[in-house]
Every structure is written in C-alpha cells, then in structure tokens.
PDB file of C-alpha atoms and ligand atoms in Angstrom:
ATOM      1  CA  MET A 200     -13.113   2.695 -16.974  1.00 89.00           C
ATOM      2  CA  PHE A 201     -10.649   0.070 -15.628  1.00 94.00           C
ATOM      3  CA  PRO A 202      -7.374  -0.795 -16.538  1.00 94.00           C
ATOM      4  CA  ASP A 203      -6.787  -4.545 -17.881  1.00 95.00           C
ATOM      5  CA  ASN A 204      -4.019  -4.284 -15.528  1.00 97.00           C
ATOM      6  CA  LEU A 205      -3.246  -2.510 -12.152  1.00 98.00           C
ATOM      7  CA  LEU A 206       0.247  -1.750 -11.626  1.00 98.00           C
ATOM      8  CA  SER A 207       0.045   1.649 -10.377  1.00 98.00           C
ATOM      9  CA  ILE A 208      -2.521   4.369  -9.215  1.00 98.00           C
ATOM     10  CA  GLU A 209      -1.619   6.410 -12.394  1.00 97.00           C
ATOM     11  CA  ASP A 210      -3.939   3.388 -14.328  1.00 97.00           C
ATOM     12  CA  LEU A 211      -6.922   4.688 -12.439  1.00 98.00           C
ATOM     13  CA  SER A 212      -8.738   7.360 -13.112  1.00 98.00           C
ATOM     14  CA  VAL A 213     -10.625   9.293 -10.157  1.00 98.00           C
ATOM     15  CA  PRO A 214     -14.027   8.267 -11.016  1.00 98.00           C
ATOM     16  CA  ALA A 215     -12.404   4.402 -11.153  1.00 98.00           C
ATOM     17  CA  MET A 216     -11.113   4.984  -7.782  1.00 98.00           C
ATOM     18  CA  GLU A 217     -14.525   6.336  -6.279  1.00 98.00           C
ATOM     19  CA  GLU A 218     -15.994   3.239  -7.738  1.00 98.00           C
ATOM     20  CA  ILE A 219     -13.368   0.791  -6.247  1.00 98.00           C
ATOM     21  CA  PHE A 220     -14.427   2.732  -2.579  1.00 98.00           C
ATOM     22  CA  GLN A 221     -17.999   2.391  -3.103  1.00 98.00           C
ATOM     23  CA  ARG A 222     -17.952  -1.180  -4.223  1.00 98.00           C
ATOM     24  CA  ALA A 223     -15.546  -1.838  -0.817  1.00 98.00           C
ATOM     25  CA  ALA A 224     -17.986   0.075   1.446  1.00 98.00           C
ATOM     26  CA  PHE A 225     -20.552  -2.052  -0.062  1.00 98.00           C
ATOM     27  CA  TYR A 226     -18.516  -5.474   0.819  1.00 98.00           C
ATOM     28  CA  LYS A 227     -17.608  -4.067   4.070  1.00 98.00           C
ATOM     29  CA  ALA A 228     -21.129  -3.493   5.105  1.00 97.00           C
ATOM     30  CA  GLY A 229     -22.289  -7.218   3.850  1.00 95.00           C
ATOM     31  CA  ASP A 230     -22.390  -9.968   6.022  1.00 90.00           C
ATOM     32  CA  ARG A 231     -18.484 -11.307   6.887  1.00 88.00           C
ATOM     33  CA  GLY A 232     -19.336 -14.863   6.292  1.00 90.00           C
ATOM     34  CA  LYS A 233     -21.071 -14.527   3.075  1.00 96.00           C
ATOM     35  CA  ILE A 234     -19.095 -15.753  -0.172  1.00 97.00           C
ATOM     36  CA  TYR A 235     -19.976 -13.528  -3.171  1.00 97.00           C
ATOM     37  CA  SER A 236     -20.005 -14.875  -6.309  1.00 96.00           C
ATOM     38  CA  ALA A 237     -18.006 -12.159  -8.652  1.00 97.00           C
ATOM     39  CA  LEU A 238     -15.046 -14.795  -9.235  1.00 97.00           C
ATOM     40  CA  LYS A 239     -17.113 -18.090  -9.081  1.00 97.00           C
ATOM     41  CA  GLY A 240     -15.284 -20.497 -11.412  1.00 96.00           C
ATOM     42  CA  LYS A 241     -12.133 -18.263 -11.710  1.00 97.00           C
ATOM     43  CA  ASN A 242      -8.499 -19.146 -10.771  1.00 98.00           C
ATOM     44  CA  ILE A 243      -6.430 -16.586  -9.327  1.00 98.00           C
ATOM     45  CA  VAL A 244      -2.786 -17.072  -9.110  1.00 98.00           C
ATOM     46  CA  ILE A 245      -0.637 -15.292  -6.629  1.00 98.00           C
ATOM     47  CA  ALA A 246       3.186 -15.240  -6.325  1.00 97.00           C
ATOM     48  CA  PHE A 247       5.189 -13.068  -3.765  1.00 97.00           C
ATOM     49  CA  TRP A 248       8.402 -12.907  -4.608  1.00 96.00           C
ATOM     50  CA  GLU A 249       9.169 -10.540  -1.588  1.00 95.00           C
ATOM     51  CA  PRO A 250       7.871 -11.335   1.859  1.00 94.00           C
ATOM     52  CA  SER A 251       4.299 -10.180   2.980  1.00 97.00           C
ATOM     53  CA  THR A 252       1.559 -10.612   5.718  1.00 97.00           C
ATOM     54  CA  ARG A 253      -1.082  -8.074   5.230  1.00 98.00           C
ATOM     55  CA  THR A 254      -1.147  -7.795   1.486  1.00 98.00           C
ATOM     56  CA  ARG A 255      -0.793 -11.392   0.679  1.00 98.00           C
ATOM     57  CA  VAL A 256      -3.148 -12.467   3.381  1.00 98.00           C
ATOM     58  CA  SER A 257      -6.087  -9.780   2.419  1.00 98.00           C
ATOM     59  CA  PHE A 258      -5.976 -10.796  -1.506  1.00 98.00           C
ATOM     60  CA  GLU A 259      -6.004 -14.354  -0.653  1.00 98.00           C
ATOM     61  CA  LEU A 260      -9.268 -13.943   1.510  1.00 98.00           C
ATOM     62  CA  ALA A 261     -10.651 -11.135  -1.152  1.00 98.00           C
ATOM     63  CA  VAL A 262     -10.385 -14.000  -3.577  1.00 98.00           C
ATOM     64  CA  ARG A 263     -12.160 -16.488  -1.427  1.00 98.00           C
ATOM     65  CA  ARG A 264     -14.779 -13.930  -0.505  1.00 98.00           C
ATOM     66  CA  LEU A 265     -15.614 -13.535  -3.805  1.00 98.00           C
ATOM     67  CA  GLY A 266     -15.947 -17.026  -4.575  1.00 98.00           C
ATOM     68  CA  GLY A 267     -12.710 -17.611  -6.604  1.00 98.00           C
ATOM     69  CA  SER A 268     -10.295 -19.987  -6.093  1.00 98.00           C
ATOM     70  CA  VAL A 269      -6.520 -19.307  -4.785  1.00 98.00           C
ATOM     71  CA  LEU A 270      -3.534 -21.160  -6.758  1.00 97.00           C
ATOM     72  CA  ASP A 271      -0.513 -20.347  -4.461  1.00 94.00           C
ATOM     73  CA  LEU A 272       2.810 -20.134  -6.636  1.00 94.00           C
ATOM     74  CA  ARG A 273       5.642 -20.466  -4.102  1.00 88.00           C
ATOM     75  CA  PRO A 274       8.544 -18.541  -6.143  1.00 84.00           C
ATOM     76  CA  ASP A 275      11.405 -20.645  -3.792  1.00 82.00           C
ATOM     77  CA  HIS A 276       9.105 -24.044  -5.460  1.00 83.00           C
ATOM     78  CA  ASN A 277       8.569 -22.978  -8.700  1.00 82.00           C
ATOM     79  CA  SER A 278      10.626 -24.207 -12.254  1.00 85.00           C
ATOM     80  CA  GLU A 279      12.662 -20.966 -11.764  1.00 81.00           C
ATOM     81  CA  LYS A 280      14.821 -23.171  -9.536  1.00 79.00           C
ATOM     82  CA  LYS A 281      15.509 -25.155 -13.052  1.00 81.00           C
ATOM     83  CA  GLY A 282      16.094 -22.009 -15.318  1.00 83.00           C
ATOM     84  CA  GLU A 283      12.254 -21.073 -16.258  1.00 86.00           C
ATOM     85  CA  SER A 284      12.353 -17.525 -16.944  1.00 92.00           C
ATOM     86  CA  LEU A 285      10.116 -15.440 -15.567  1.00 93.00           C
ATOM     87  CA  GLU A 286       8.666 -14.688 -18.771  1.00 94.00           C
ATOM     88  CA  ASP A 287       7.878 -18.070 -19.451  1.00 94.00           C
ATOM     89  CA  THR A 288       6.529 -18.573 -16.075  1.00 94.00           C
ATOM     90  CA  LEU A 289       4.035 -16.054 -16.798  1.00 95.00           C
ATOM     91  CA  LYS A 290       3.028 -17.666 -20.337  1.00 95.00           C
ATOM     92  CA  THR A 291       2.738 -21.205 -18.346  1.00 96.00           C
ATOM     93  CA  LEU A 292       0.466 -19.532 -15.868  1.00 96.00           C
ATOM     94  CA  GLU A 293      -1.650 -18.396 -18.889  1.00 97.00           C
ATOM     95  CA  ALA A 294      -1.781 -21.258 -20.660  1.00 97.00           C
ATOM     96  CA  LEU A 295      -2.919 -23.314 -17.552  1.00 97.00           C
ATOM     97  CA  GLY A 296      -5.761 -21.448 -17.216  1.00 97.00           C
ATOM     98  CA  ALA A 297      -5.104 -18.851 -14.791  1.00 98.00           C
ATOM     99  CA  ASP A 298      -7.630 -15.828 -15.054  1.00 97.00           C
ATOM    100  CA  ALA A 299      -5.589 -13.179 -13.253  1.00 98.00           C
ATOM    101  CA  LEU A 300      -2.164 -12.950 -11.241  1.00 98.00           C
ATOM    102  CA  ILE A 301      -1.629 -11.071  -8.366  1.00 98.00           C
ATOM    103  CA  PHE A 302       2.359 -10.604  -8.104  1.00 98.00           C
ATOM    104  CA  ARG A 303       4.842  -8.881  -5.943  1.00 98.00           C
ATOM    105  CA  HIS A 304       8.260  -8.440  -6.812  1.00 97.00           C
ATOM    106  CA  GLY A 305      11.474  -6.375  -5.985  1.00 95.00           C
ATOM    107  CA  GLN A 306      12.295  -5.373  -9.195  1.00 95.00           C
ATOM    108  CA  PRO A 307      10.880  -2.083 -10.233  1.00 94.00           C
ATOM    109  CA  GLY A 308       9.795  -1.795 -13.923  1.00 94.00           C
ATOM    110  CA  LEU A 309       9.090  -5.647 -13.981  1.00 96.00           C
ATOM    111  CA  PHE A 310       5.573  -5.501 -14.517  1.00 97.00           C
ATOM    112  CA  GLY A 311       4.970  -3.239 -17.178  1.00 96.00           C
ATOM    113  CA  LYS A 312       6.855  -5.342 -19.143  1.00 96.00           C
ATOM    114  CA  LEU A 313       4.810  -8.642 -17.882  1.00 96.00           C
ATOM    115  CA  GLY A 314       1.895  -7.280 -18.415  1.00 96.00           C
ATOM    116  CA  GLN A 315       1.955  -6.828 -22.310  1.00 95.00           C
ATOM    117  CA  LEU A 316       2.881 -10.317 -22.620  1.00 96.00           C
ATOM    118  CA  ILE A 317      -0.377 -11.918 -21.626  1.00 96.00           C
ATOM    119  CA  ASP A 318      -3.959 -11.444 -21.842  1.00 96.00           C
ATOM    120  CA  ILE A 319      -5.105 -11.953 -18.211  1.00 97.00           C
ATOM    121  CA  PRO A 320      -5.146  -8.844 -15.935  1.00 97.00           C
ATOM    122  CA  LEU A 321      -1.998  -8.478 -13.702  1.00 98.00           C
ATOM    123  CA  ILE A 322      -2.242  -6.926 -10.571  1.00 98.00           C
ATOM    124  CA  SER A 323       0.541  -5.401  -8.612  1.00 98.00           C
ATOM    125  CA  GLY A 324       0.973  -6.544  -4.903  1.00 98.00           C
ATOM    126  CA  GLY A 325       3.864  -4.146  -4.440  1.00 98.00           C
ATOM    127  CA  GLU A 326       6.806  -3.865  -7.085  1.00 98.00           C
ATOM    128  CA  GLY A 327      10.227  -2.909  -5.893  1.00 95.00           C
ATOM    129  CA  CYS A 328      10.051   0.811  -5.442  1.00 93.00           C
ATOM    130  CA  TYR A 329       7.536   1.590  -7.768  1.00 95.00           C
ATOM    131  CA  GLN A 330       4.309   1.594  -7.081  1.00 97.00           C
ATOM    132  CA  HIS A 331       1.954  -0.368  -4.168  1.00 98.00           C
ATOM    133  CA  PRO A 332      -1.539   0.744  -5.421  1.00 98.00           C
ATOM    134  CA  THR A 333      -3.669  -1.104  -3.530  1.00 98.00           C
ATOM    135  CA  GLN A 334      -1.947   0.008  -0.193  1.00 98.00           C
ATOM    136  CA  ALA A 335      -2.629   3.694  -1.372  1.00 98.00           C
ATOM    137  CA  LEU A 336      -6.329   2.791  -2.275  1.00 98.00           C
ATOM    138  CA  LEU A 337      -7.000   1.164   0.989  1.00 98.00           C
ATOM    139  CA  ASP A 338      -5.498   4.168   2.704  1.00 98.00           C
ATOM    140  CA  VAL A 339      -7.682   6.449   1.048  1.00 98.00           C
ATOM    141  CA  PHE A 340     -10.533   4.602   1.506  1.00 98.00           C
ATOM    142  CA  THR A 341      -9.637   4.615   5.274  1.00 98.00           C
ATOM    143  CA  LEU A 342      -9.897   8.481   5.285  1.00 98.00           C
ATOM    144  CA  MET A 343     -12.838   8.519   3.452  1.00 98.00           C
ATOM    145  CA  GLU A 344     -14.797   6.122   5.760  1.00 97.00           C
ATOM    146  CA  GLU A 345     -13.226   8.411   8.847  1.00 97.00           C
ATOM    147  CA  GLU A 346     -15.154  11.120   6.775  1.00 96.00           C
ATOM    148  CA  VAL A 347     -12.120  13.091   6.579  1.00 96.00           C
ATOM    149  CA  ALA A 348     -12.160  16.132   4.128  1.00 96.00           C
ATOM    150  CA  LEU A 349      -9.374  15.314   1.654  1.00 98.00           C
ATOM    151  CA  SER A 350      -9.507  18.558  -0.450  1.00 97.00           C
ATOM    152  CA  GLY A 351      -6.599  20.585   1.450  1.00 97.00           C
ATOM    153  CA  LEU A 352      -6.097  17.968   3.833  1.00 98.00           C
ATOM    154  CA  GLU A 353      -2.663  17.816   4.992  1.00 98.00           C
ATOM    155  CA  VAL A 354      -0.656  14.842   4.901  1.00 98.00           C
ATOM    156  CA  VAL A 355       2.801  14.732   6.223  1.00 98.00           C
ATOM    157  CA  ILE A 356       4.447  11.459   4.924  1.00 97.00           C
ATOM    158  CA  VAL A 357       7.839  10.796   7.330  1.00 97.00           C
ATOM    159  CA  GLY A 358      10.720   8.606   6.940  1.00 95.00           C
ATOM    160  CA  ASP A 359      12.029   6.260   4.269  1.00 93.00           C
ATOM    161  CA  ILE A 360      10.780   7.719   1.122  1.00 93.00           C
ATOM    162  CA  LEU A 361      13.235   6.930  -1.245  1.00 91.00           C
ATOM    163  CA  HIS A 362      12.537   3.190  -0.678  1.00 91.00           C
ATOM    164  CA  SER A 363       8.701   3.579  -0.840  1.00 95.00           C
ATOM    165  CA  ARG A 364       6.482   2.110  -3.278  1.00 96.00           C
ATOM    166  CA  VAL A 365       4.139   3.266  -0.718  1.00 97.00           C
ATOM    167  CA  ALA A 366       4.841   6.832  -1.027  1.00 96.00           C
ATOM    168  CA  ARG A 367       5.161   6.748  -4.835  1.00 96.00           C
ATOM    169  CA  SER A 368       1.442   5.424  -5.026  1.00 97.00           C
ATOM    170  CA  HIS A 369       0.378   8.305  -2.679  1.00 97.00           C
ATOM    171  CA  PHE A 370       2.324  10.968  -4.888  1.00 96.00           C
ATOM    172  CA  TYR A 371      -0.805  10.098  -7.169  1.00 97.00           C
ATOM    173  CA  ALA A 372      -3.664   9.096  -4.989  1.00 98.00           C
ATOM    174  CA  LEU A 373      -3.749  11.639  -2.269  1.00 98.00           C
ATOM    175  CA  PRO A 374      -3.421  14.815  -4.709  1.00 97.00           C
ATOM    176  CA  ALA A 375      -6.001  13.318  -7.012  1.00 97.00           C
ATOM    177  CA  PHE A 376      -8.337  13.753  -4.058  1.00 98.00           C
ATOM    178  CA  GLY A 377      -6.812  17.037  -3.437  1.00 98.00           C
ATOM    179  CA  ALA A 378      -4.846  16.611  -0.149  1.00 98.00           C
ATOM    180  CA  ARG A 379      -1.538  18.471  -0.013  1.00 97.00           C
ATOM    181  CA  ILE A 380       1.580  16.579   0.877  1.00 97.00           C
ATOM    182  CA  THR A 381       4.813  17.244   2.831  1.00 96.00           C
ATOM    183  CA  LEU A 382       7.613  14.574   2.704  1.00 96.00           C
ATOM    184  CA  ALA A 383      10.068  14.698   5.640  1.00 96.00           C
ATOM    185  CA  GLY A 384      12.724  12.418   6.169  1.00 94.00           C
ATOM    186  CA  PRO A 385      16.518  12.539   6.403  1.00 92.00           C
ATOM    187  CA  PRO A 386      18.579  13.812   3.244  1.00 90.00           C
ATOM    188  CA  ALA A 387      19.379  10.471   2.127  1.00 86.00           C
ATOM    189  CA  PHE A 388      16.069   9.490   1.785  1.00 89.00           C
ATOM    190  CA  LEU A 389      14.946  12.644  -0.044  1.00 89.00           C
ATOM    191  CA  SER A 390      16.873  12.773  -3.444  1.00 78.00           C
ATOM    192  CA  ALA A 391      16.313  14.868  -6.271  1.00 70.00           C
ATOM    193  CA  GLU A 392      14.073  12.369  -8.284  1.00 70.00           C
ATOM    194  CA  LEU A 393      11.650  12.948  -5.687  1.00 75.00           C
ATOM    195  CA  ALA A 394      11.325  16.669  -5.990  1.00 76.00           C
ATOM    196  CA  TYR A 395       7.616  16.698  -7.107  1.00 79.00           C
ATOM    197  CA  PRO A 396       6.907  20.505  -7.671  1.00 78.00           C
ATOM    198  CA  ASN A 397       3.475  20.392  -5.728  1.00 88.00           C
ATOM    199  CA  PHE A 398       5.040  18.788  -2.446  1.00 93.00           C
ATOM    200  CA  ASP A 399       6.761  20.410   0.132  1.00 94.00           C
ATOM    201  CA  TYR A 400       9.870  19.077   1.630  1.00 94.00           C
ATOM    202  CA  THR A 401      11.867  19.038   4.890  1.00 95.00           C
ATOM    203  CA  TYR A 402      14.423  17.461   6.369  1.00 95.00           C
ATOM    204  CA  CYS A 403      12.846  18.871   9.830  1.00 97.00           C
ATOM    205  CA  PHE A 404       9.888  16.216  11.123  1.00 97.00           C
ATOM    206  CA  ASP A 405       9.532  19.003  14.116  1.00 98.00           C
ATOM    207  CA  GLU A 406       8.849  21.665  11.751  1.00 97.00           C
ATOM    208  CA  ALA A 407       6.358  19.337   9.683  1.00 98.00           C
ATOM    209  CA  LEU A 408       4.846  17.601  12.423  1.00 98.00           C
ATOM    210  CA  PRO A 409       2.534  20.538  14.430  1.00 98.00           C
ATOM    211  CA  ARG A 410       0.614  21.273  10.628  1.00 96.00           C
ATOM    212  CA  SER A 411      -0.215  17.594   9.717  1.00 98.00           C
ATOM    213  CA  ASP A 412      -3.795  16.586   9.395  1.00 98.00           C
ATOM    214  CA  VAL A 413      -2.362  13.087   8.928  1.00 98.00           C
ATOM    215  CA  LEU A 414       0.844  11.699   9.700  1.00 98.00           C
ATOM    216  CA  TYR A 415       1.842   8.786   7.762  1.00 98.00           C
ATOM    217  CA  LEU A 416       4.560   7.101   8.823  1.00 98.00           C
ATOM    218  CA  LEU A 417       6.999   5.052   6.776  1.00 97.00           C
ATOM    219  CA  ARG A 418       8.335   2.000   7.357  1.00 94.00           C
ATOM    220  CA  MET A 419      12.408   2.250   7.299  1.00 88.00           C
ATOM    221  CA  GLN A 420      13.276  -0.455   4.964  1.00 83.00           C
ATOM    222  CA  ARG A 421      16.452  -1.690   6.230  1.00 76.00           C
ATOM    223  CA  GLU A 422      16.333  -4.556   3.833  1.00 76.00           C
ATOM    224  CA  ARG A 423      16.525  -2.261   0.740  1.00 73.00           C
ATOM    225  CA  HIS A 424      19.554  -0.328   2.476  1.00 77.00           C
ATOM    226  CA  ARG A 425      23.257  -1.027   1.764  1.00 67.00           C
ATOM    227  CA  HIS A 426      24.272   0.391   4.853  1.00 65.00           C
ATOM    228  CA  LEU A 427      22.277   0.299   7.770  1.00 54.00           C
ATOM    229  CA  PHE A 428      21.752   4.107   7.716  1.00 64.00           C
ATOM    230  CA  PRO A 429      20.958   5.971   9.705  1.00 67.00           C
ATOM    231  CA  ALA A 430      21.212   3.961  13.044  1.00 80.00           C
ATOM    232  CA  ALA A 431      18.051   3.164  14.649  1.00 82.00           C
ATOM    233  CA  SER A 432      18.638   5.409  17.361  1.00 87.00           C
ATOM    234  CA  ALA A 433      19.679   8.290  15.528  1.00 89.00           C
ATOM    235  CA  TYR A 434      16.391   7.904  13.424  1.00 91.00           C
ATOM    236  CA  ALA A 435      14.136   7.310  15.846  1.00 94.00           C
ATOM    237  CA  ALA A 436      15.637  10.549  17.811  1.00 96.00           C
ATOM    238  CA  LEU A 437      15.101  12.937  14.571  1.00 96.00           C
ATOM    239  CA  TYR A 438      11.699  11.402  12.918  1.00 96.00           C
ATOM    240  CA  GLY A 439      10.247   8.706  15.438  1.00 97.00           C
ATOM    241  CA  LEU A 440       7.081   9.549  17.192  1.00 98.00           C
ATOM    242  CA  ASN A 441       7.300   9.736  20.759  1.00 98.00           C
ATOM    243  CA  ILE A 442       5.219  11.116  23.865  1.00 97.00           C
ATOM    244  CA  LYS A 443       7.530  14.093  23.878  1.00 97.00           C
ATOM    245  CA  ARG A 444       6.666  15.145  20.217  1.00 98.00           C
ATOM    246  CA  LEU A 445       2.711  14.115  20.638  1.00 97.00           C
ATOM    247  CA  ALA A 446       2.834  16.322  23.827  1.00 97.00           C
ATOM    248  CA  SER A 447       4.283  19.175  22.095  1.00 97.00           C
ATOM    249  CA  LEU A 448       1.199  19.147  19.914  1.00 97.00           C
ATOM    250  CA  LYS A 449      -2.259  21.249  20.141  1.00 96.00           C
ATOM    251  CA  ARG A 450      -3.827  19.004  17.457  1.00 97.00           C
ATOM    252  CA  ILE A 451      -3.236  15.131  17.315  1.00 98.00           C
ATOM    253  CA  PRO A 452      -3.358  14.277  13.895  1.00 98.00           C
ATOM    254  CA  PHE A 453      -4.346  10.896  12.423  1.00 98.00           C
ATOM    255  CA  VAL A 454      -1.682   8.239  12.787  1.00 98.00           C
ATOM    256  CA  MET A 455      -1.254   6.021   9.588  1.00 98.00           C
ATOM    257  CA  HIS A 456       1.139   3.477   8.746  1.00 98.00           C
ATOM    258  CA  PRO A 457       1.180   0.756   6.122  1.00 98.00           C
ATOM    259  CA  GLY A 458       2.721  -1.950   8.383  1.00 95.00           C
ATOM    260  CA  PRO A 459       4.855  -3.965   9.698  1.00 95.00           C
ATOM    261  CA  VAL A 460       5.524  -1.261  12.259  1.00 94.00           C
ATOM    262  CA  ASN A 461       9.466  -1.078  13.375  1.00 92.00           C
ATOM    263  CA  LEU A 462       8.521  -0.236  17.062  1.00 94.00           C
ATOM    264  CA  GLY A 463      11.320   2.316  18.364  1.00 93.00           C
ATOM    265  CA  MET A 464      11.848   3.497  15.168  1.00 93.00           C
ATOM    266  CA  GLU A 465       9.030   4.844  13.288  1.00 95.00           C
ATOM    267  CA  MET A 466       7.405   5.306  16.388  1.00 97.00           C
ATOM    268  CA  ASP A 467       8.169   4.206  20.473  1.00 96.00           C
ATOM    269  CA  LEU A 468       5.765   2.183  22.478  1.00 97.00           C
ATOM    270  CA  GLY A 469       5.039   4.954  24.583  1.00 97.00           C
ATOM    271  CA  ALA A 470       3.839   7.101  21.953  1.00 97.00           C
ATOM    272  CA  LEU A 471       1.749   4.150  20.430  1.00 97.00           C
ATOM    273  CA  HIS A 472      -0.133   3.182  23.940  1.00 97.00           C
ATOM    274  CA  LEU A 473      -0.676   7.027  24.506  1.00 97.00           C
ATOM    275  CA  LEU A 474      -1.925   7.407  21.306  1.00 97.00           C
ATOM    276  CA  GLU A 475      -4.328   3.969  21.459  1.00 96.00           C
ATOM    277  CA  LYS A 476      -5.622   4.831  25.357  1.00 97.00           C
ATOM    278  CA  THR A 477      -6.294   8.786  25.087  1.00 97.00           C
ATOM    279  CA  TYR A 478      -6.832   9.240  21.106  1.00 97.00           C
ATOM    280  CA  PRO A 479      -7.868   5.761  19.698  1.00 97.00           C
ATOM    281  CA  ASP A 480     -10.088   7.356  17.168  1.00 97.00           C
ATOM    282  CA  LYS A 481      -7.008   8.877  15.941  1.00 98.00           C
ATOM    283  CA  VAL A 482      -4.765   5.752  15.243  1.00 98.00           C
ATOM    284  CA  LEU A 483      -5.884   4.093  11.538  1.00 98.00           C
ATOM    285  CA  ILE A 484      -3.056   1.338  11.348  1.00 98.00           C
ATOM    286  CA  HIS A 485      -5.372  -1.344  12.319  1.00 97.00           C
ATOM    287  CA  LYS A 486      -8.029   0.126  10.255  1.00 98.00           C
ATOM    288  CA  GLN A 487      -5.743  -0.144   7.534  1.00 98.00           C
ATOM    289  CA  ILE A 488      -5.353  -3.378   7.821  1.00 98.00           C
ATOM    290  CA  GLN A 489      -9.088  -4.290   8.145  1.00 98.00           C
ATOM    291  CA  ASN A 490      -9.978  -2.450   5.020  1.00 98.00           C
ATOM    292  CA  GLY A 491      -7.270  -4.421   2.876  1.00 98.00           C
ATOM    293  CA  VAL A 492      -9.778  -7.178   2.581  1.00 98.00           C
ATOM    294  CA  TYR A 493     -12.473  -5.192   1.169  1.00 98.00           C
ATOM    295  CA  VAL A 494     -10.807  -2.755  -0.788  1.00 98.00           C
ATOM    296  CA  ARG A 495      -8.906  -5.768  -2.781  1.00 98.00           C
ATOM    297  CA  MET A 496     -12.522  -7.563  -3.061  1.00 98.00           C
ATOM    298  CA  ALA A 497     -13.543  -4.202  -4.882  1.00 98.00           C
ATOM    299  CA  VAL A 498     -10.420  -3.953  -7.362  1.00 98.00           C
ATOM    300  CA  LEU A 499     -10.868  -7.734  -8.005  1.00 98.00           C
ATOM    301  CA  ASP A 500     -14.334  -7.629  -8.367  1.00 97.00           C
ATOM    302  CA  LEU A 501     -14.330  -4.505 -10.924  1.00 97.00           C
ATOM    303  CA  LEU A 502     -11.174  -5.327 -12.844  1.00 96.00           C
ATOM    304  CA  ILE A 503     -11.571  -9.419 -13.473  1.00 94.00           C
ATOM    305  CA  SER A 504     -15.439 -10.011 -13.207  1.00 84.00           C
ATOM    306  CA  GLU A 505     -16.439  -7.022 -14.995  1.00 74.00           C
ATOM    307  CA  ARG A 506     -13.753  -7.489 -17.516  1.00 76.00           C
ATOM    308  CA  VAL A 507     -14.908  -7.023 -21.204  1.00 65.00           C
ATOM    309  CA  VAL A 508     -12.636  -9.568 -23.372  1.00 66.00           C
TER     310      VAL A 508
HETATM  311  N1   CP B 849       1.561  -2.891   3.822  1.00 85.38           N
HETATM  312  C1   CP B 849       2.187  -4.057   3.284  1.00 85.38           C
HETATM  313  O1   CP B 849       2.460  -4.000   1.987  1.00 85.38           O
HETATM  314  O2   CP B 849       2.675  -4.970   4.405  1.00 85.38           O
HETATM  315  P1   CP B 849       2.821  -6.653   3.953  1.00 85.38           P
HETATM  316  O3   CP B 849       4.293  -6.462   3.500  1.00 85.38           O
HETATM  317  O4   CP B 849       2.756  -7.256   5.595  1.00 85.38           O
HETATM  318  O5   CP B 849       2.099  -7.231   2.695  1.00 85.38           O
END
C-alpha cells in the first residue's frame, strides 16, 4: 500500500493516507517522552539544500522518537563543494549504509530522477515549487483532528500559488477527501498551468473569503520572485487578512498557514491577535506545527519500518 519513495501526494492512495492519519493519532495519544522502536538500528540521512525550521526539526524529532539515528548532512559542508555530483552523493550515502534519505531541494523534478538511482526510500521534505507531501498530510490530519467534515468543505487557498509546493500537494490531498478548492491571488500567481478543471479561481480575495470554511494563507515566497512583485503593502491591501476583513465576516473560517508567516503581508498582527483572543479554536497554525512531528513519525514508520525489501 505504501510507495518506496514519498515525493508527491499522488504516491499515496486514500487508504494509505488514512492509515498514516491513524498512526499519527496513535503517536499523538502516546506518552510524549516515549521512544518507540520502529526505526531502532536505522540510520536516516536528512539533507536540506533550502532553509527550514518546521519540516527539518519535526523530521529529526520523528526519527529520534522512533528510536532511529539522524545523520545530518549539511550541503554546504559535503563533497559537492569538491565537485561531487548529487547523483554521486546519493549513491555514496546508500553505500555508507543509510537506511533512508529525507531531502529538501529547490529544483522541481529532481527527486523523481534521484529516487530511481537507489534502493532505499527517498522522502521529500519539499521540492522546489513541485510538492511538499508531508505538509499536506499534516494539514489534512489537523483538520480531521478538529472533526471538520472534509466532504464538501470549502477551502480558499490564497496568495503565492504559482510558487507553492504546499498548494500543489493540496491540489491532490484535499479533493481526495471531498474538499472543494478556490484559488485566490494576484493574476501573476494564478497562471494558466494551474487551471485545474474542478477548482474555482478569483483575483478577488474579498469575493472568495465569505464562502471559506477554511482559509489557507500561503507564504509569499519572495526568495523565488525575480522582482519584488507585488509590493508588500499592495499585496496586504488586496490579499492580506486584517481586522476589517475579519469584521466583515458572518462566520469565521479555520485559518491555516504552512509557515513561516510574513506578518504584515499574508496576515497582520491585529488580525492574528483578534483571532487568538476571540476565536482561538479557529487558528490552526500552531496545531499544524505540532502535528508535523506525529504525521512524520507515521510516515517514517509506515514507509521505512514496514517496508518489504
Ligand atoms: N512549512 C514549512 O515547510 O516550513 P519550514 O520551511 O520551516 O520547514
């Protein structure tokens, strides 16, 4: 039921995702200090060529909680600096005895090629603008934990959709459980290649916002923009969550964000404070981070320890 590599949400069937969620709930219900044995004796290499806090630390904690050892490959200190190719690095890690690799890289399409070169699992921690499968899994798990019915759920994904691997993972994960997606953002971030037939599209956030059951704010990925477009203040005026927009709503949606939040762009501090004070059950951002550990424990357990070789 589980793939050799986890590079895309498309690698997982609905029953496989459901089993991941069940296992994540099991780990979440357990003793926080308990070390399990699912990865006992296994050496897991984590190598991130792009910055990360949540994904990297939660994968590290997940490996440790499952009794495995983390080998931290720092791309700025490995033999790539001496001309070693990424393919060679990969085969070297396998020859050294790594049991699985968890990679993040900026180049979309890379992991599909790398995964064919080795016989150990390759798990994506985020690949360019392509996919971030464990983020989508932990988001869906978080919604299910809130007992939100996903079938017919209106999810408005707003912002920098063009550059978002999180959004692209949700294009499969949310509809797989019956949720409906509306994409809202500036024209430059809603390009034709995103024209999935079953989604709604709008350049007008204020038109989409009132119908949202879940508002999924995307980080403006300024590091991937060739020009700083749109300007932060212009973006915030048209697409930022603020007190005025919240006050206009008859019904407050669940608010999610993969992090890190650019305060003053995707959401302003006033809106965050109002939500946390008045509607604390509706802000899921902290729960998303917490659930990252349990969902990644489940993914590693099911993909690595239960792997038939
Ligand atoms: N959501 C996410 O990928 O965050 P990090 O970049 O901090 O890992």
